Amino acid sequence: MLQFRDNITKRLTNRGFTLIEVLAAIVVLSFGIVVILRALETSLIAMERSRNTMWGYILIREIFAGTKIDMRRGVEMPSYSAGINEIGPCKNFHWEREIEPVSAFVLNNDKMKISLYRVTIKTWRDNFPAIKYDVTAYVRQLK
């Protein structure tokens, strides 16, 4: 009978977790949650930068295509122009375009003139002014 009481007492005392065990488990779980949330924050920042890079280069491509078309049509282009894109997904992107003449050739006894221009386009977003995207390309113009 004494042995039976000892078994019951052991069962009652070993029944649950102690307060220290519960607190240790909470600390370990909270560290895990903090690590996961930090990784999520880092991936969201990287995704935002990647999206800004993509839209910045898309805007550069659009500006460059317009510049190329206008130059091939013979439209007089200013050597420097700038602006802010206010529409579409490239909204709040600032841009600058510089056009510099590099060289000119005359062919067929002054009938055709070929000019080569260096076109530099830079874009950046309002909330990330330190990150600029720029492309330099060469465009020929026939006259």
GROMACS .gro file of N, CA and C in nm:
model
  429
    1MET      N    1   0.081  -0.119   0.000
    1MET     CA    2   0.000   0.000   0.000
    1MET      C    3   0.086   0.125   0.000
    2LEU      N    4   0.195   0.123   0.070
    2LEU     CA    5   0.286   0.236   0.074
    2LEU      C    6   0.346   0.261  -0.063
    3GLN      N    7   0.375   0.154  -0.131
    3GLN     CA    8   0.429   0.167  -0.266
    3GLN      C    9   0.325   0.230  -0.360
    4PHE      N   10   0.199   0.198  -0.344
    4PHE     CA   11   0.092   0.253  -0.426
    4PHE      C   12   0.080   0.404  -0.407
    5ARG      N   13   0.093   0.451  -0.281
    5ARG     CA   14   0.089   0.595  -0.253
    5ARG      C   15   0.208   0.667  -0.316
    6ASP      N   16   0.325   0.607  -0.310
    6ASP     CA   17   0.444   0.669  -0.370
    6ASP      C   18   0.426   0.684  -0.521
    7ASN      N   19   0.366   0.587  -0.587
    7ASN     CA   20   0.341   0.596  -0.732
    7ASN      C   21   0.245   0.709  -0.765
    8ILE      N   22   0.141   0.726  -0.685
    8ILE     CA   23   0.043   0.833  -0.707
    8ILE      C   24   0.110   0.969  -0.685
    9THR      N   25   0.190   0.981  -0.583
    9THR     CA   26   0.259   1.107  -0.554
    9THR      C   27   0.355   1.142  -0.667
   10LYS      N   28   0.426   1.043  -0.719
   10LYS     CA   29   0.519   1.069  -0.831
   10LYS      C   30   0.442   1.115  -0.954
   11ARG      N   31   0.329   1.054  -0.980
   11ARG     CA   32   0.249   1.093  -1.097
   11ARG      C   33   0.199   1.237  -1.083
   12LEU      N   34   0.156   1.276  -0.966
   12LEU     CA   35   0.104   1.411  -0.946
   12LEU      C   36   0.214   1.517  -0.955
   13THR      N   37   0.333   1.489  -0.910
   13THR     CA   38   0.441   1.588  -0.913
   13THR      C   39   0.505   1.599  -1.050
   14ASN      N   40   0.500   1.498  -1.134
   14ASN     CA   41   0.563   1.501  -1.267
   14ASN      C   42   0.462   1.531  -1.377
   15ARG      N   43   0.354   1.591  -1.345
   15ARG     CA   44   0.246   1.607  -1.438
   15ARG      C   45   0.265   1.718  -1.541
   16GLY      N   46   0.319   1.833  -1.515
   16GLY     CA   47   0.324   1.945  -1.608
   16GLY      C   48   0.465   2.001  -1.621
   17PHE      N   49   0.472   2.115  -1.690
   17PHE     CA   50   0.599   2.184  -1.708
   17PHE      C   51   0.616   2.284  -1.595
   18THR      N   52   0.739   2.308  -1.562
   18THR     CA   53   0.765   2.411  -1.461
   18THR      C   54   0.761   2.548  -1.528
   19LEU      N   55   0.754   2.651  -1.450
   19LEU     CA   56   0.748   2.787  -1.501
   19LEU      C   57   0.876   2.822  -1.578
   20ILE      N   58   0.989   2.776  -1.532
   20ILE     CA   59   1.116   2.803  -1.600
   20ILE      C   60   1.119   2.735  -1.736
   21GLU      N   61   1.068   2.615  -1.749
   21GLU     CA   62   1.062   2.547  -1.878
   21GLU      C   63   0.971   2.621  -1.976
   22VAL      N   64   0.860   2.670  -1.929
   22VAL     CA   65   0.769   2.745  -2.015
   22VAL      C   66   0.833   2.875  -2.060
   23LEU      N   67   0.897   2.947  -1.970
   23LEU     CA   68   0.965   3.072  -2.006
   23LEU      C   69   1.079   3.048  -2.104
   24ALA      N   70   1.153   2.940  -2.087
   24ALA     CA   71   1.262   2.908  -2.180
   24ALA      C   72   1.206   2.878  -2.320
   25ALA      N   73   1.095   2.808  -2.324
   25ALA     CA   74   1.032   2.778  -2.454
   25ALA      C   75   0.983   2.906  -2.521
   26ILE      N   76   0.926   2.997  -2.444
   26ILE     CA   77   0.879   3.125  -2.500
   26ILE      C   78   0.997   3.206  -2.554
   27VAL      N   79   1.108   3.209  -2.483
   27VAL     CA   80   1.226   3.283  -2.529
   27VAL      C   81   1.279   3.223  -2.659
   28VAL      N   82   1.288   3.092  -2.667
   28VAL     CA   83   1.337   3.027  -2.789
   28VAL      C   84   1.243   3.055  -2.906
   29LEU      N   85   1.113   3.045  -2.885
   29LEU     CA   86   1.017   3.073  -2.991
   29LEU      C   87   1.021   3.220  -3.035
   30SER      N   88   1.036   3.310  -2.939
   30SER     CA   89   1.040   3.453  -2.976
   30SER      C   90   1.165   3.485  -3.056
   31PHE      N   91   1.279   3.424  -3.025
   31PHE     CA   92   1.399   3.444  -3.106
   31PHE      C   93   1.377   3.393  -3.248
   32GLY      N   94   1.312   3.278  -3.261
   32GLY     CA   95   1.281   3.226  -3.394
   32GLY      C   96   1.189   3.318  -3.472
   33ILE      N   97   1.089   3.372  -3.406
   33ILE     CA   98   0.997   3.465  -3.474
   33ILE      C   99   1.069   3.592  -3.515
   34VAL      N  100   1.157   3.644  -3.431
   34VAL     CA  101   1.233   3.765  -3.466
   34VAL      C  102   1.321   3.740  -3.588
   35VAL      N  103   1.386   3.625  -3.593
   35VAL     CA  104   1.470   3.592  -3.709
   35VAL      C  105   1.387   3.583  -3.836
   36ILE      N  106   1.273   3.521  -3.829
   36ILE     CA  107   1.186   3.508  -3.947
   36ILE      C  108   1.135   3.645  -3.992
   37LEU      N  109   1.093   3.730  -3.898
   37LEU     CA  110   1.045   3.863  -3.935
   37LEU      C  111   1.157   3.950  -3.993
   38ARG      N  112   1.276   3.936  -3.942
   38ARG     CA  113   1.390   4.012  -3.997
   38ARG      C  114   1.420   3.968  -4.141
   39ALA      N  115   1.414   3.837  -4.166
   39ALA     CA  116   1.436   3.787  -4.302
   39ALA      C  117   1.326   3.836  -4.396
   40LEU      N  118   1.203   3.843  -4.347
   40LEU     CA  119   1.092   3.894  -4.428
   40LEU      C  120   1.113   4.042  -4.461
   41GLU      N  121   1.156   4.120  -4.363
   41GLU     CA  122   1.182   4.263  -4.387
   41GLU      C  123   1.293   4.282  -4.490
   42THR      N  124   1.398   4.206  -4.479
   42THR     CA  125   1.509   4.215  -4.574
   42THR      C  126   1.464   4.178  -4.715
   43SER      N  127   1.382   4.075  -4.727
   43SER     CA  128   1.336   4.035  -4.860
   43SER      C  129   1.240   4.139  -4.918
   44LEU      N  130   1.159   4.204  -4.836
   44LEU     CA  131   1.071   4.310  -4.886
   44LEU      C  132   1.149   4.431  -4.935
   45ILE      N  133   1.256   4.467  -4.865
   45ILE     CA  134   1.341   4.578  -4.909
   45ILE      C  135   1.408   4.544  -5.041
   46ALA      N  136   1.459   4.421  -5.052
   46ALA     CA  137   1.523   4.378  -5.177
   46ALA      C  138   1.422   4.377  -5.291
   47MET      N  139   1.299   4.336  -5.264
   47MET     CA  140   1.196   4.334  -5.368
   47MET      C  141   1.163   4.477  -5.414
   48GLU      N  142   1.156   4.572  -5.322
   48GLU     CA  143   1.129   4.712  -5.356
   48GLU      C  144   1.241   4.769  -5.443
   49ARG      N  145   1.365   4.740  -5.407
   49ARG     CA  146   1.478   4.788  -5.488
   49ARG      C  147   1.477   4.725  -5.627
   50SER      N  148   1.446   4.598  -5.632
   50SER     CA  149   1.441   4.530  -5.761
   50SER      C  150   1.331   4.589  -5.849
   51ARG      N  151   1.216   4.616  -5.790
   51ARG     CA  152   1.106   4.676  -5.866
   51ARG      C  153   1.143   4.816  -5.914
   52ASN      N  154   1.208   4.895  -5.828
   52ASN     CA  155   1.252   5.029  -5.870
   52ASN      C  156   1.354   5.021  -5.983
   53THR      N  157   1.445   4.925  -5.976
   53THR     CA  158   1.544   4.908  -6.082
   53THR      C  159   1.475   4.874  -6.213
   54MET      N  160   1.380   4.782  -6.208
   54MET     CA  161   1.309   4.742  -6.329
   54MET      C  162   1.234   4.861  -6.389
   55TRP      N  163   1.159   4.936  -6.309
   55TRP     CA  164   1.083   5.049  -6.362
   55TRP      C  165   1.175   5.161  -6.407
   56GLY      N  166   1.287   5.179  -6.339
   56GLY     CA  167   1.384   5.281  -6.382
   56GLY      C  168   1.439   5.252  -6.520
   57TYR      N  169   1.475   5.127  -6.545
   57TYR     CA  170   1.529   5.091  -6.677
   57TYR      C  171   1.420   5.089  -6.785
   58ILE      N  172   1.297   5.058  -6.747
   58ILE     CA  173   1.187   5.067  -6.844
   58ILE      C  174   1.166   5.212  -6.885
   59LEU      N  175   1.172   5.304  -6.790
   59LEU     CA  176   1.158   5.447  -6.822
   59LEU      C  177   1.274   5.494  -6.910
   60ILE      N  178   1.395   5.449  -6.880
   60ILE     CA  179   1.510   5.483  -6.965
   60ILE      C  180   1.487   5.433  -7.107
   61ARG      N  181   1.438   5.312  -7.120
   61ARG     CA  182   1.412   5.256  -7.253
   61ARG      C  183   1.308   5.339  -7.330
   62GLU      N  184   1.202   5.382  -7.260
   62GLU     CA  185   1.100   5.464  -7.325
   62GLU      C  186   1.156   5.599  -7.369
   63ILE      N  187   1.231   5.664  -7.282
   63ILE     CA  188   1.289   5.795  -7.317
   63ILE      C  189   1.388   5.780  -7.432
   64PHE      N  190   1.468   5.675  -7.426
   64PHE     CA  191   1.567   5.653  -7.533
   64PHE      C  192   1.498   5.624  -7.666
   65ALA      N  193   1.391   5.545  -7.664
   65ALA     CA  194   1.320   5.515  -7.789
   65ALA      C  195   1.261   5.642  -7.849
   66GLY      N  196   1.202   5.727  -7.765
   66GLY     CA  197   1.148   5.855  -7.814
   66GLY      C  198   1.256   5.945  -7.869
   67THR      N  199   1.369   5.949  -7.801
   67THR     CA  200   1.482   6.032  -7.847
   67THR      C  201   1.533   5.982  -7.981
   68LYS      N  202   1.548   5.852  -7.993
   68LYS     CA  203   1.599   5.792  -8.117
   68LYS      C  204   1.505   5.821  -8.235
   69ILE      N  205   1.375   5.807  -8.211
   69ILE     CA  206   1.277   5.835  -8.318
   69ILE      C  207   1.283   5.981  -8.359
   70ASP      N  208   1.285   6.071  -8.260
   70ASP     CA  209   1.289   6.215  -8.291
   70ASP      C  210   1.418   6.253  -8.365
   71MET      N  211   1.530   6.195  -8.325
   71MET     CA  212   1.657   6.228  -8.391
   71MET      C  213   1.659   6.175  -8.534
   72ARG      N  214   1.602   6.058  -8.556
   72ARG     CA  215   1.600   6.004  -8.692
   72ARG      C  216   1.504   6.081  -8.782
   73ARG      N  217   1.404   6.144  -8.724
   73ARG     CA  218   1.313   6.229  -8.802
   73ARG      C  219   1.372   6.367  -8.829
   74GLY      N  220   1.481   6.397  -8.764
   74GLY     CA  221   1.546   6.526  -8.786
   74GLY      C  222   1.499   6.635  -8.691
   75VAL      N  223   1.430   6.598  -8.585
   75VAL     CA  224   1.383   6.696  -8.487
   75VAL      C  225   1.504   6.750  -8.410
   76GLU      N  226   1.509   6.880  -8.394
   76GLU     CA  227   1.619   6.943  -8.320
   76GLU      C  228   1.600   6.911  -8.171
   77MET      N  229   1.699   6.849  -8.111
   77MET     CA  230   1.690   6.806  -7.971
   77MET      C  231   1.777   6.896  -7.884
   78PRO      N  232   1.727   6.937  -7.767
   78PRO     CA  233   1.811   7.016  -7.676
   78PRO      C  234   1.924   6.931  -7.620
   79SER      N  235   2.034   6.993  -7.586
   79SER     CA  236   2.147   6.915  -7.534
   79SER      C  237   2.120   6.861  -7.393
   80TYR      N  238   2.029   6.926  -7.319
   80TYR     CA  239   1.994   6.879  -7.185
   80TYR      C  240   1.845   6.895  -7.165
   81SER      N  241   1.781   6.794  -7.113
   81SER     CA  242   1.641   6.804  -7.074
   81SER      C  243   1.619   6.715  -6.952
   82ALA      N  244   1.520   6.751  -6.872
   82ALA     CA  245   1.490   6.676  -6.750
   82ALA      C  246   1.341   6.684  -6.722
   83GLY      N  247   1.294   6.596  -6.636
   83GLY     CA  248   1.153   6.598  -6.601
   83GLY      C  249   1.121   6.495  -6.494
   84ILE      N  250   0.991   6.489  -6.463
   84ILE     CA  251   0.939   6.392  -6.366
   84ILE      C  252   0.828   6.316  -6.435
   85ASN      N  253   0.835   6.185  -6.431
   85ASN     CA  254   0.730   6.104  -6.490
   85ASN      C  255   0.614   6.096  -6.392
   86GLU      N  256   0.496   6.133  -6.434
   86GLU     CA  257   0.379   6.140  -6.346
   86GLU      C  258   0.273   6.036  -6.375
   87ILE      N  259   0.293   5.949  -6.472
   87ILE     CA  260   0.189   5.852  -6.506
   87ILE      C  261   0.244   5.711  -6.504
   88GLY      N  262   0.154   5.617  -6.488
   88GLY     CA  263   0.190   5.476  -6.497
   88GLY      C  264   0.272   5.426  -6.380
   89PRO      N  265   0.328   5.308  -6.395
   89PRO     CA  266   0.405   5.248  -6.286
   89PRO      C  267   0.538   5.318  -6.262
   90CYS      N  268   0.583   5.398  -6.356
   90CYS     CA  269   0.709   5.473  -6.339
   90CYS      C  270   0.684   5.609  -6.273
   91LYS      N  271   0.573   5.621  -6.201
   91LYS     CA  272   0.536   5.747  -6.138
   91LYS      C  273   0.640   5.787  -6.034
   92ASN      N  274   0.664   5.916  -6.023
   92ASN     CA  275   0.760   5.974  -5.929
   92ASN      C  276   0.905   5.941  -5.961
   93PHE      N  277   0.932   5.908  -6.085
   93PHE     CA  278   1.070   5.891  -6.130
   93PHE      C  279   1.116   6.022  -6.194
   94HIS      N  280   1.228   6.072  -6.150
   94HIS     CA  281   1.291   6.187  -6.213
   94HIS      C  282   1.381   6.135  -6.324
   95TRP      N  283   1.401   6.214  -6.427
   95TRP     CA  284   1.489   6.172  -6.535
   95TRP      C  285   1.565   6.291  -6.591
   96GLU      N  286   1.683   6.265  -6.643
   96GLU     CA  287   1.767   6.363  -6.711
   96GLU      C  288   1.817   6.301  -6.840
   97ARG      N  289   1.823   6.381  -6.945
   97ARG     CA  290   1.876   6.332  -7.072
   97ARG      C  291   1.977   6.434  -7.123
   98GLU      N  292   2.096   6.386  -7.156
   98GLU     CA  293   2.201   6.471  -7.214
   98GLU      C  294   2.236   6.416  -7.351
   99ILE      N  295   2.244   6.505  -7.450
   99ILE     CA  296   2.281   6.466  -7.585
   99ILE      C  297   2.404   6.546  -7.624
  100GLU      N  298   2.512   6.476  -7.655
  100GLU     CA  299   2.638   6.541  -7.694
  100GLU      C  300   2.680   6.492  -7.832
  101PRO      N  301   2.715   6.584  -7.921
  101PRO     CA  302   2.766   6.540  -8.051
  101PRO      C  303   2.906   6.481  -8.035
  102VAL      N  304   2.929   6.371  -8.104
  102VAL     CA  305   3.060   6.304  -8.097
  102VAL      C  306   3.138   6.329  -8.225
  103SER      N  307   3.076   6.302  -8.339
  103SER     CA  308   3.145   6.323  -8.467
  103SER      C  309   3.042   6.335  -8.578
  104ALA      N  310   3.088   6.382  -8.694
  104ALA     CA  311   3.001   6.397  -8.811
  104ALA      C  312   3.081   6.360  -8.936
  105PHE      N  313   3.014   6.295  -9.030
  105PHE     CA  314   3.075   6.256  -9.157
  105PHE      C  315   2.988   6.307  -9.271
  106VAL      N  316   3.054   6.347  -9.377
  106VAL     CA  317   2.982   6.390  -9.497
  106VAL      C  318   3.009   6.288  -9.606
  107LEU      N  319   2.901   6.239  -9.670
  107LEU     CA  320   2.913   6.138  -9.774
  107LEU      C  321   2.851   6.190  -9.904
  108ASN      N  322   2.891   6.130 -10.014
  108ASN     CA  323   2.833   6.157 -10.147
  108ASN      C  324   2.835   6.306 -10.184
  109ASN      N  325   2.952   6.366 -10.172
  109ASN     CA  326   2.969   6.506 -10.212
  109ASN      C  327   2.869   6.600 -10.145
  110ASP      N  328   2.865   6.599 -10.017
  110ASP     CA  329   2.778   6.687  -9.936
  110ASP      C  330   2.630   6.658  -9.951
  111LYS      N  331   2.593   6.543 -10.002
  111LYS     CA  332   2.451   6.510 -10.015
  111LYS      C  333   2.396   6.448  -9.886
  112MET      N  334   2.481   6.378  -9.812
  112MET     CA  335   2.435   6.311  -9.691
  112MET      C  336   2.533   6.339  -9.578
  113LYS      N  337   2.478   6.376  -9.463
  113LYS     CA  338   2.560   6.400  -9.345
  113LYS      C  339   2.516   6.301  -9.237
  114ILE      N  340   2.614   6.232  -9.182
  114ILE     CA  341   2.586   6.138  -9.074
  114ILE      C  342   2.651   6.193  -8.948
  115SER      N  343   2.570   6.213  -8.845
  115SER     CA  344   2.620   6.264  -8.717
  115SER      C  345   2.604   6.155  -8.611
  116LEU      N  346   2.700   6.147  -8.523
  116LEU     CA  347   2.697   6.050  -8.413
  116LEU      C  348   2.683   6.128  -8.282
  117TYR      N  349   2.586   6.089  -8.201
  117TYR     CA  350   2.560   6.156  -8.074
  117TYR      C  351   2.569   6.056  -7.959
  118ARG      N  352   2.620   6.106  -7.847
  118ARG     CA  353   2.619   6.027  -7.723
  118ARG      C  354   2.497   6.071  -7.643
  119VAL      N  355   2.410   5.977  -7.610
  119VAL     CA  356   2.288   6.006  -7.535
  119VAL      C  357   2.300   5.938  -7.398
  120THR      N  358   2.293   6.018  -7.292
  120THR     CA  359   2.299   5.967  -7.155
  120THR      C  360   2.166   5.996  -7.087
  121ILE      N  361   2.105   5.893  -7.033
  121ILE     CA  362   1.978   5.909  -6.964
  121ILE      C  363   1.994   5.854  -6.822
  122LYS      N  364   1.951   5.934  -6.724
  122LYS     CA  365   1.956   5.894  -6.583
  122LYS      C  366   1.816   5.900  -6.526
  123THR      N  367   1.782   5.804  -6.441
  123THR     CA  368   1.653   5.805  -6.370
  123THR      C  369   1.677   5.775  -6.223
  124TRP      N  370   1.588   5.825  -6.139
  124TRP     CA  371   1.588   5.792  -5.997
  124TRP      C  372   1.450   5.818  -5.941
  125ARG      N  373   1.419   5.753  -5.832
  125ARG     CA  374   1.287   5.766  -5.770
  125ARG      C  375   1.293   5.866  -5.655
  126ASP      N  376   1.180   5.930  -5.626
  126ASP     CA  377   1.173   6.028  -5.518
  126ASP      C  378   1.222   5.974  -5.384
  127ASN      N  379   1.175   5.854  -5.348
  127ASN     CA  380   1.207   5.801  -5.216
  127ASN      C  381   1.343   5.731  -5.210
  128PHE      N  382   1.413   5.717  -5.323
  128PHE     CA  383   1.548   5.660  -5.324
  128PHE      C  384   1.640   5.749  -5.408
  129PRO      N  385   1.667   5.875  -5.367
  129PRO     CA  386   1.746   5.964  -5.453
  129PRO      C  387   1.892   5.922  -5.467
  130ALA      N  388   1.943   5.843  -5.376
  130ALA     CA  389   2.084   5.804  -5.384
  130ALA      C  390   2.106   5.693  -5.487
  131ILE      N  391   2.000   5.624  -5.526
  131ILE     CA  392   2.014   5.514  -5.621
  131ILE      C  393   1.972   5.566  -5.759
  132LYS      N  394   2.069   5.582  -5.848
  132LYS     CA  395   2.041   5.632  -5.983
  132LYS      C  396   2.072   5.523  -6.084
  133TYR      N  397   1.991   5.521  -6.189
  133TYR     CA  398   2.010   5.426  -6.298
  133TYR      C  399   2.046   5.508  -6.421
  134ASP      N  400   2.154   5.474  -6.487
  134ASP     CA  401   2.189   5.551  -6.606
  134ASP      C  402   2.240   5.461  -6.717
  135VAL      N  403   2.213   5.507  -6.839
  135VAL     CA  404   2.253   5.434  -6.959
  135VAL      C  405   2.311   5.536  -7.056
  136THR      N  406   2.422   5.501  -7.118
  136THR     CA  407   2.480   5.583  -7.223
  136THR      C  408   2.482   5.500  -7.351
  137ALA      N  409   2.432   5.559  -7.457
  137ALA     CA  410   2.428   5.490  -7.586
  137ALA      C  411   2.463   5.591  -7.696
  138TYR      N  412   2.491   5.541  -7.813
  138TYR     CA  413   2.524   5.626  -7.927
  138TYR      C  414   2.415   5.614  -8.033
  139VAL      N  415   2.377   5.730  -8.088
  139VAL     CA  416   2.271   5.733  -8.189
  139VAL      C  417   2.324   5.806  -8.311
  140ARG      N  418   2.295   5.753  -8.428
  140ARG     CA  419   2.337   5.823  -8.551
  140ARG      C  420   2.216   5.897  -8.608
  141GLN      N  421   2.246   6.007  -8.670
  141GLN     CA  422   2.142   6.088  -8.732
  141GLN      C  423   2.180   6.117  -8.873
  142LEU      N  424   2.091   6.088  -8.967
  142LEU     CA  425   2.115   6.114  -9.108
  142LEU      C  426   2.047   6.244  -9.148
  143LYS      N  427   2.117   6.327  -9.226
  143LYS     CA  428   2.057   6.451  -9.276
  143LYS      C  429   2.080   6.460  -9.424
   0.00000   0.00000   0.00000
